[in-house]
Tab-separated table of C-alpha atoms and ligand atoms in Angstrom:
chain	number	residue	atom	x	y	z
A	18	UNK	CA	86.095	99.083	119.475
A	19	UNK	CA	85.839	98.960	115.818
A	20	UNK	CA	89.290	100.162	114.065
A	21	UNK	CA	89.227	101.568	110.425
A	22	UNK	CA	89.238	98.858	107.589
A	23	UNK	CA	91.325	101.490	105.888
A	24	UNK	CA	94.155	101.131	108.342
A	25	UNK	CA	94.996	97.726	107.166
A	26	UNK	CA	97.679	96.653	104.506
A	27	UNK	CA	96.734	93.796	102.047
A	28	UNK	CA	99.149	91.767	104.195
A	29	UNK	CA	97.673	92.397	107.661
A	30	UNK	CA	94.492	91.644	106.432
A	31	UNK	CA	95.363	88.578	105.240
A	32	UNK	CA	96.824	87.651	108.003
A	33	UNK	CA	93.862	88.706	110.584
A	34	UNK	CA	91.593	86.392	108.146
A	35	UNK	CA	93.726	83.463	108.136
A	36	UNK	CA	94.467	83.623	111.898
A	37	UNK	CA	90.650	83.276	112.132
A	38	UNK	CA	90.385	80.146	109.588
A	39	UNK	CA	88.675	82.905	107.387
A	40	UNK	CA	89.572	82.248	103.705
A	41	UNK	CA	92.759	84.548	103.026
A	42	UNK	CA	91.632	85.278	99.484
A	43	UNK	CA	88.853	87.483	100.842
A	44	UNK	CA	91.667	90.025	101.000
A	45	UNK	CA	92.338	90.381	97.164
A	46	UNK	CA	88.162	90.498	96.710
A	47	UNK	CA	88.100	93.271	99.543
A	48	UNK	CA	91.031	95.345	98.255
A	49	UNK	CA	89.596	95.061	94.596
A	50	UNK	CA	86.243	96.077	96.039
A	51	UNK	CA	87.261	99.053	97.948
A	52	UNK	CA	90.686	100.045	96.556
A	53	UNK	CA	90.283	99.172	92.511
A	54	UNK	CA	86.316	99.696	92.080
A	55	UNK	CA	86.698	102.113	94.748
A	56	UNK	CA	83.581	101.472	96.268
A	57	UNK	CA	81.963	102.709	99.418
A	58	UNK	CA	79.344	100.204	100.665
A	59	UNK	CA	80.255	97.071	102.372
A	60	UNK	CA	81.649	94.407	100.168
A	61	UNK	CA	79.303	91.597	100.216
A	62	UNK	CA	80.102	89.803	96.844
A	63	UNK	CA	81.587	86.446	96.791
A	64	UNK	CA	82.710	86.781	100.988
A	65	UNK	CA	81.645	83.869	103.032
A	66	UNK	CA	78.946	84.803	105.694
A	67	UNK	CA	81.662	84.531	108.192
A	68	UNK	CA	83.952	86.805	106.638
A	69	UNK	CA	80.934	89.466	106.249
A	70	UNK	CA	80.187	88.804	109.944
A	71	UNK	CA	83.835	89.370	110.983
A	72	UNK	CA	84.628	92.602	109.130
A	73	UNK	CA	81.085	93.882	110.213
A	74	UNK	CA	81.845	92.974	113.827
A	75	UNK	CA	85.258	94.260	113.828
A	76	UNK	CA	85.778	97.642	111.435
A	77	UNK	CA	84.162	100.557	110.368
A	78	UNK	CA	84.457	101.936	106.828
A	79	UNK	CA	84.253	105.568	107.833
A	80	UNK	CA	86.574	107.799	105.761
A	81	UNK	CA	87.435	111.556	106.618
A	82	UNK	CA	84.853	114.331	104.965
A	83	UNK	CA	85.232	116.771	101.985
A	84	UNK	CA	84.540	119.642	104.253
A	85	UNK	CA	85.038	122.305	101.257
A	86	UNK	CA	86.822	122.045	97.830
A	87	UNK	CA	88.079	125.319	96.429
A	88	UNK	CA	88.483	125.041	92.609
A	89	UNK	CA	90.779	127.532	91.152
A	90	UNK	CA	90.388	128.536	86.919
A	91	UNK	CA	93.473	126.513	86.212
A	92	UNK	CA	91.543	123.413	87.561
A	93	UNK	CA	93.903	123.085	90.537
A	94	UNK	CA	91.443	122.269	93.563
A	95	UNK	CA	92.277	122.390	97.215
A	96	UNK	CA	90.031	120.448	99.651
A	97	UNK	CA	89.715	120.419	103.265
A	98	UNK	CA	89.074	117.670	104.901
A	99	UNK	CA	87.363	117.441	108.474
A	100	UNK	CA	88.702	114.820	110.787
A	101	UNK	CA	86.570	112.775	113.116
A	102	UNK	CA	88.217	114.603	116.439
A	103	UNK	CA	87.323	118.556	114.623
A	104	UNK	CA	91.111	118.952	113.238
A	105	UNK	CA	91.478	119.812	109.552
A	106	UNK	CA	93.835	119.227	106.754
A	107	UNK	CA	94.300	120.303	103.346
A	108	UNK	CA	94.810	118.131	100.047
A	109	UNK	CA	95.711	119.583	96.786
A	110	UNK	CA	94.479	118.196	93.305
A	111	UNK	CA	96.820	119.444	90.578
A	112	UNK	CA	96.551	119.047	86.774
A	113	UNK	CA	99.013	117.447	85.130
A	114	UNK	CA	99.587	116.380	81.507
A	115	UNK	CA	95.503	115.840	81.056
A	116	UNK	CA	95.680	113.642	84.672
A	117	UNK	CA	96.226	114.692	87.581
A	118	UNK	CA	98.683	114.889	90.628
A	119	UNK	CA	97.555	114.592	94.578
A	120	UNK	CA	99.362	116.203	97.255
A	121	UNK	CA	98.639	114.288	100.656
A	122	UNK	CA	99.054	115.671	104.336
A	123	UNK	CA	100.713	113.320	106.646
A	124	UNK	CA	100.238	115.150	109.848
A	125	UNK	CA	98.051	117.958	111.797
A	126	UNK	CA	101.069	120.465	111.853
A	127	UNK	CA	104.280	120.037	111.700
A	128	UNK	CA	107.243	119.883	114.435
A	129	UNK	CA	109.948	120.825	112.018
A	130	UNK	CA	109.230	124.369	112.545
A	131	UNK	CA	110.510	125.361	109.179
A	132	UNK	CA	110.913	129.347	108.856
A	133	UNK	CA	109.406	129.772	105.863
A	134	UNK	CA	106.601	127.180	106.273
A	135	UNK	CA	102.983	128.186	107.204
A	136	UNK	CA	102.150	124.866	108.718
A	137	UNK	CA	105.679	125.005	110.824
A	138	UNK	CA	104.107	128.129	112.217
A	139	UNK	CA	101.248	126.512	113.343
A	140	UNK	CA	103.215	123.878	115.524
A	141	UNK	CA	102.765	119.882	115.673
A	142	UNK	CA	99.204	118.585	116.549
A	143	UNK	CA	99.537	115.246	115.810
A	144	UNK	CA	100.130	112.178	113.058
A	145	UNK	CA	97.353	111.353	110.315
A	146	UNK	CA	96.139	107.580	110.841
A	147	UNK	CA	96.808	105.564	107.565
A	148	UNK	CA	92.937	105.553	107.025
A	149	UNK	CA	93.002	109.004	107.253
A	150	UNK	CA	95.737	109.598	104.291
A	151	UNK	CA	94.614	106.796	102.479
A	152	UNK	CA	91.043	108.642	102.805
A	153	UNK	CA	92.098	111.834	101.318
A	154	UNK	CA	93.197	109.663	98.339
A	155	UNK	CA	89.810	107.693	97.941
A	156	UNK	CA	87.508	110.739	98.379
A	157	UNK	CA	89.388	113.296	96.185
A	158	UNK	CA	89.227	109.901	93.376
A	159	UNK	CA	85.398	110.095	94.154
A	160	UNK	CA	85.348	113.799	93.988
A	161	UNK	CA	87.012	113.856	90.346
A	162	UNK	CA	84.755	111.067	88.576
A	163	UNK	CA	81.512	112.887	90.084
A	164	UNK	CA	82.534	116.323	89.322
A	165	UNK	CA	84.907	116.252	86.270
A	166	UNK	CA	83.830	112.458	85.031
A	167	UNK	CA	85.721	113.447	81.457
A	168	UNK	CA	88.732	114.146	83.061
A	169	UNK	CA	91.558	111.798	83.296
A	170	UNK	CA	92.448	110.079	86.886
A	171	UNK	CA	95.081	110.499	89.277
A	172	UNK	CA	98.353	109.849	87.941
A	173	UNK	CA	101.093	110.645	91.005
A	174	UNK	CA	100.842	110.582	94.734
A	175	UNK	CA	103.154	113.030	96.341
A	176	UNK	CA	103.313	113.518	100.067
A	177	UNK	CA	104.287	117.433	99.830
A	178	UNK	CA	100.984	118.918	101.852
A	179	UNK	CA	101.084	119.155	105.780
A	180	UNK	CA	103.028	117.509	108.007
A	181	UNK	CA	107.262	115.865	108.005
A	182	UNK	CA	106.043	112.385	106.224
A	183	UNK	CA	109.129	110.732	107.631
A	184	UNK	CA	108.080	111.680	111.320
A	185	UNK	CA	104.862	109.893	110.890
A	186	UNK	CA	106.855	106.819	109.146
A	187	UNK	CA	104.539	103.743	109.910
A	188	UNK	CA	101.342	105.284	108.617
A	189	UNK	CA	102.740	106.987	105.399
A	190	UNK	CA	104.534	103.560	104.839
A	191	UNK	CA	101.671	101.192	105.605
A	192	UNK	CA	99.627	103.955	102.905
A	193	UNK	CA	102.169	103.714	100.371
A	194	UNK	CA	101.592	99.843	100.743
A	195	UNK	CA	98.025	100.111	100.219
A	196	UNK	CA	98.440	102.581	97.461
A	197	UNK	CA	100.741	99.834	95.237
A	198	UNK	CA	98.917	96.948	96.034
A	199	UNK	CA	98.497	94.871	93.243
A	200	UNK	CA	94.896	93.753	94.201
A	201	UNK	CA	93.783	97.106	95.241
A	202	UNK	CA	94.559	100.975	93.227
A	203	UNK	CA	97.830	99.640	92.321
A	204	UNK	CA	99.644	102.609	91.739
A	205	UNK	CA	103.163	102.342	90.767
A	206	UNK	CA	105.641	102.779	92.904
A	207	UNK	CA	107.394	105.238	90.486
A	208	UNK	CA	103.988	107.602	90.765
A	209	UNK	CA	104.375	107.814	94.707
A	210	UNK	CA	106.828	110.694	96.157
A	211	UNK	CA	107.613	111.140	99.520
A	212	UNK	CA	109.521	114.723	100.252
A	213	UNK	CA	111.270	115.047	103.691
A	214	UNK	CA	113.005	118.002	105.185
A	215	UNK	CA	115.734	115.742	106.270
A	216	UNK	CA	114.254	113.810	109.271
A	217	UNK	CA	116.912	111.346	109.709
A	218	UNK	CA	115.439	108.890	112.354
A	219	UNK	CA	112.836	108.259	109.589
A	220	UNK	CA	115.075	108.262	106.382
A	221	UNK	CA	117.432	105.783	108.123
A	222	UNK	CA	113.839	103.124	107.709
A	223	UNK	CA	113.948	104.015	104.250
A	224	UNK	CA	116.062	101.170	102.790
A	225	UNK	CA	114.729	98.432	105.154
A	226	UNK	CA	110.933	99.291	105.308
A	227	UNK	CA	109.871	101.809	102.620
A	228	UNK	CA	108.475	100.286	99.306
A	229	UNK	CA	110.733	101.453	96.638
A	230	UNK	CA	109.019	105.122	95.835
A	231	UNK	CA	110.511	108.334	95.099
A	232	UNK	CA	112.514	110.366	97.757
A	233	UNK	CA	112.383	114.149	97.684
A	234	UNK	CA	114.585	116.483	100.011
A	235	UNK	CA	114.038	119.720	100.681
A	236	UNK	CA	117.551	120.909	100.383
A	237	UNK	CA	117.015	124.696	100.504
A	238	UNK	CA	120.911	125.645	101.196
A	239	UNK	CA	123.979	124.195	100.876
A	240	UNK	CA	125.374	126.028	103.795
A	241	UNK	CA	125.079	125.160	106.843
A	242	UNK	CA	123.630	128.396	108.834
A	243	UNK	CA	121.526	129.280	106.257
A	244	UNK	CA	120.097	125.592	106.237
A	245	UNK	CA	119.665	126.022	110.340
A	246	UNK	CA	117.631	129.055	109.925
A	247	UNK	CA	115.588	127.818	107.120
A	248	UNK	CA	115.089	124.011	108.578
A	249	UNK	CA	116.131	123.767	112.758
A	250	UNK	CA	116.303	120.318	112.311
A	251	UNK	CA	119.618	120.786	110.499
A	252	UNK	CA	121.174	121.507	113.640
A	253	UNK	CA	120.289	117.933	114.617
A	254	UNK	CA	120.854	116.312	111.719
A	255	UNK	CA	123.263	117.893	109.569
A	256	UNK	CA	123.252	117.421	105.672
A	257	UNK	CA	126.284	116.302	105.235
A	258	UNK	CA	124.999	112.804	107.041
A	259	UNK	CA	121.559	112.820	104.857
A	260	UNK	CA	123.510	113.273	101.807
A	261	UNK	CA	125.378	110.155	102.975
A	262	UNK	CA	122.682	108.144	103.902
A	263	UNK	CA	120.592	109.108	100.826
A	264	UNK	CA	123.582	108.175	98.883
A	265	UNK	CA	122.874	104.360	99.928
A	266	UNK	CA	119.613	104.080	98.862
A	267	UNK	CA	119.331	101.850	95.757
A	268	UNK	CA	117.587	103.398	92.852
A	269	UNK	CA	116.001	101.759	90.178
A	270	UNK	CA	116.944	102.069	86.269
A	271	UNK	CA	116.269	105.716	85.836
A	272	UNK	CA	115.275	106.916	89.079
A	273	UNK	CA	116.617	109.866	90.895
A	274	UNK	CA	116.657	111.650	93.829
A	275	UNK	CA	114.346	114.929	93.436
A	276	UNK	CA	116.317	117.918	95.454
A	277	UNK	CA	113.848	120.758	96.214
A	278	UNK	CA	115.178	123.947	96.693
A	279	UNK	CA	113.408	127.042	97.659
A	280	UNK	CA	114.284	130.126	96.362
A	281	UNK	CA	114.233	133.443	98.687
A	282	UNK	CA	115.035	136.590	97.425
A	283	UNK	CA	118.499	137.833	98.665
A	284	UNK	CA	118.807	134.745	100.917
A	285	UNK	CA	119.667	131.824	99.069
A	286	UNK	CA	119.258	132.905	95.481
A	287	UNK	CA	122.792	134.149	94.511
A	288	UNK	CA	125.164	132.300	91.732
A	289	UNK	CA	127.276	131.068	94.545
A	290	UNK	CA	124.696	129.459	96.343
A	291	UNK	CA	123.513	127.745	92.981
A	292	UNK	CA	127.404	126.491	92.366
A	293	UNK	CA	127.917	125.452	95.729
A	294	UNK	CA	124.335	123.422	95.469
A	295	UNK	CA	125.436	121.978	92.155
A	296	UNK	CA	129.083	120.681	93.401
A	297	UNK	CA	127.079	118.895	96.074
A	298	UNK	CA	124.991	116.999	93.524
A	299	UNK	CA	127.287	116.892	90.760
A	300	UNK	CA	127.939	112.805	90.104
A	301	UNK	CA	124.608	111.814	91.453
A	302	UNK	CA	121.392	110.763	89.970
A	303	UNK	CA	119.767	113.830	91.061
A	304	UNK	CA	116.930	116.304	89.797
A	305	UNK	CA	116.467	119.810	91.211
A	306	UNK	CA	113.521	121.467	91.843
A	307	UNK	CA	113.303	125.116	92.327
A	308	UNK	CA	110.332	126.754	94.165
A	309	UNK	CA	110.184	130.222	94.459
A	310	UNK	CA	108.993	131.221	97.968
A	311	UNK	CA	105.090	131.455	98.428
A	312	UNK	CA	104.438	134.211	100.557
A	313	UNK	CA	102.056	133.934	103.309
A	314	UNK	CA	100.737	136.888	105.935
A	315	UNK	CA	103.311	137.508	108.025
A	316	UNK	CA	106.638	135.396	106.292
A	317	UNK	CA	109.306	137.528	106.529
A	318	UNK	CA	110.507	136.580	103.350
A	319	UNK	CA	110.024	137.282	99.873
A	320	UNK	CA	110.017	135.615	96.018
A	321	UNK	CA	112.499	136.500	93.949
A	322	UNK	CA	112.145	137.880	90.419
A	323	UNK	CA	111.619	135.312	87.484
A	324	UNK	CA	114.856	136.883	86.064
A	325	UNK	CA	116.821	135.627	88.970
A	326	UNK	CA	114.783	132.428	89.440
A	327	UNK	CA	116.354	131.850	85.720
A	328	UNK	CA	119.893	133.157	86.294
A	329	UNK	CA	119.748	130.194	88.999
A	330	UNK	CA	118.535	127.834	86.989
A	331	UNK	CA	121.132	128.224	84.083
A	332	UNK	CA	123.959	127.323	86.520
A	333	UNK	CA	123.011	123.506	86.703
A	334	UNK	CA	122.934	123.330	83.060
A	335	UNK	CA	126.922	123.517	83.005
A	336	UNK	CA	127.082	120.851	85.701
A	337	UNK	CA	124.366	118.718	83.474
A	338	UNK	CA	122.087	118.573	86.436
A	339	UNK	CA	118.284	118.935	85.354
A	340	UNK	CA	116.721	121.432	87.334
A	341	UNK	CA	113.113	122.473	86.927
A	342	UNK	CA	111.099	125.876	88.051
A	343	UNK	CA	108.428	124.971	89.670
A	344	UNK	CA	106.193	128.516	89.890
A	345	UNK	CA	103.084	128.207	88.305
A	346	UNK	CA	100.314	126.580	90.300
A	347	UNK	CA	98.452	124.799	87.465
A	348	UNK	CA	101.102	122.866	86.402
A	349	UNK	CA	102.818	122.635	89.862
A	350	UNK	CA	102.866	120.238	92.936
A	351	UNK	CA	105.430	121.682	94.969
A	352	UNK	CA	104.255	125.766	94.935
A	353	UNK	CA	100.216	124.840	95.563
A	354	UNK	CA	101.308	122.465	98.057
A	355	UNK	CA	104.004	124.569	99.881
A	356	UNK	CA	101.243	127.373	100.564
A	357	UNK	CA	98.775	124.956	102.590
A	358	UNK	CA	96.921	126.546	105.351
A	359	UNK	CA	94.361	125.349	107.515
B	5	LIG	N1	107.837	118.202	105.223
B	5	LIG	C1	108.269	117.860	103.822
B	5	LIG	C2	106.714	117.384	102.994
B	5	LIG	C3	105.830	118.482	103.043
B	5	LIG	S1	106.595	120.644	102.478
B	5	LIG	C4	109.192	118.705	103.552
B	5	LIG	O1	109.598	119.584	103.635
B	5	LIG	O2	110.002	118.387	102.467
B	5	LIG	C5	106.653	120.178	101.013
B	5	LIG	C6	107.492	121.208	99.993
B	5	LIG	O3	106.686	122.151	100.391
B	5	LIG	C7	108.947	121.440	100.662
B	5	LIG	O4	109.821	121.216	99.738
B	5	LIG	C8	108.394	122.282	101.493
B	5	LIG	O5	110.211	123.452	101.488
B	5	LIG	C9	107.709	123.461	100.590
B	5	LIG	N2	107.716	124.458	101.138
B	5	LIG	C10	107.132	125.141	102.519
B	5	LIG	N3	106.769	126.153	102.285
B	5	LIG	C11	106.538	126.863	101.530
B	5	LIG	C12	106.645	128.336	101.132
B	5	LIG	N4	105.796	128.840	101.873
B	5	LIG	N5	107.053	128.585	99.600
B	5	LIG	C13	107.356	127.334	98.657
B	5	LIG	N6	107.808	126.464	99.054
B	5	LIG	C14	107.108	125.892	100.645
B	6	LIG	FE1	106.853	120.406	108.313
B	6	LIG	FE2	107.522	120.383	105.751
B	6	LIG	FE3	107.019	122.812	106.542
B	6	LIG	FE4	109.434	122.284	107.334
B	6	LIG	S1	108.187	122.846	105.109
B	6	LIG	S2	107.763	122.649	108.644
B	6	LIG	S3	109.077	119.881	107.530
B	6	LIG	S4	105.805	120.827	106.219
């Protein structure tokens, strides 16, 4: 059976070619063709006949299809992708400083069952394969070139769509590897962010295995009881263990960890909640993103007033922790991402 070409990292591809005594520089040509130039057709330029034969016999070049694209007035676009097995996932394109951020899904559904998350209420179906992750990026890139040719391109890639990326570690890692490959799309590591609810088994592989991309932790509460309610896996992987581990991650200059804090009215939006959160993070290379809760049908929480959100934000000033409110859809990755429903 043929496997997807878009599953292969550059080094895997070079290895496979070498193993068959084919010129390993074909990996550069192929990455340039498919990821830099973003061609959909098979690459024939400059490849040897044997390499072309090997590729066509063993690999397919199919990608998930865009089923629907919903464009909102602020230029945000939500894409519904149809996968080969009929499952669907969402990808969001968000305008950002004249360019775009893309919010990728990593799983169909999610096993973490967070009480405030629509994806979590759907349960876990399966991991996305590397090609299904990379495919979201390539297809949206092409959509942008076709539909908004005069606009800027995709600058940032964030794993904040459906699914827990560290629960699908291998495929997310390979997708990041493909994105940053110099011969291909060569996205800078600083432009990629992986967001986790605190899935410790995945996080423990971060330092040794993940390329140096940014990490975002969904914190949501410094208090055990509240965090347990919001993110049930907190009972298995307590926040203190997660923070200890994150502290060991070597950071580049000017790099910081992003802490996401979902604000729910009357639950975790008090001044006391803010102080305790700030105390937990003070002295760390930390930025906070405050995300007012996005309600969905059947959800039991409420979004706080903007006055309350501003008061919460203000507390972080005195601790000198940068805190950004992510609320308006247009310039916001998180708010648009957190609401994904299929
Ligand atoms: N599974 C990962 C990444 C996907 S969720 C994680 O949990 O971090 C991306 C972000 O959207 C997370 O910070 C998550 O807490 C937030 N989110 C989920 N549901 C939301 C909602 N209804 N309103 C606002 N943010 C939400
Ligand atoms: Fe999964 Fe993230 Fe939703 Fe939690 S918030 S259920 S980890 S997608």
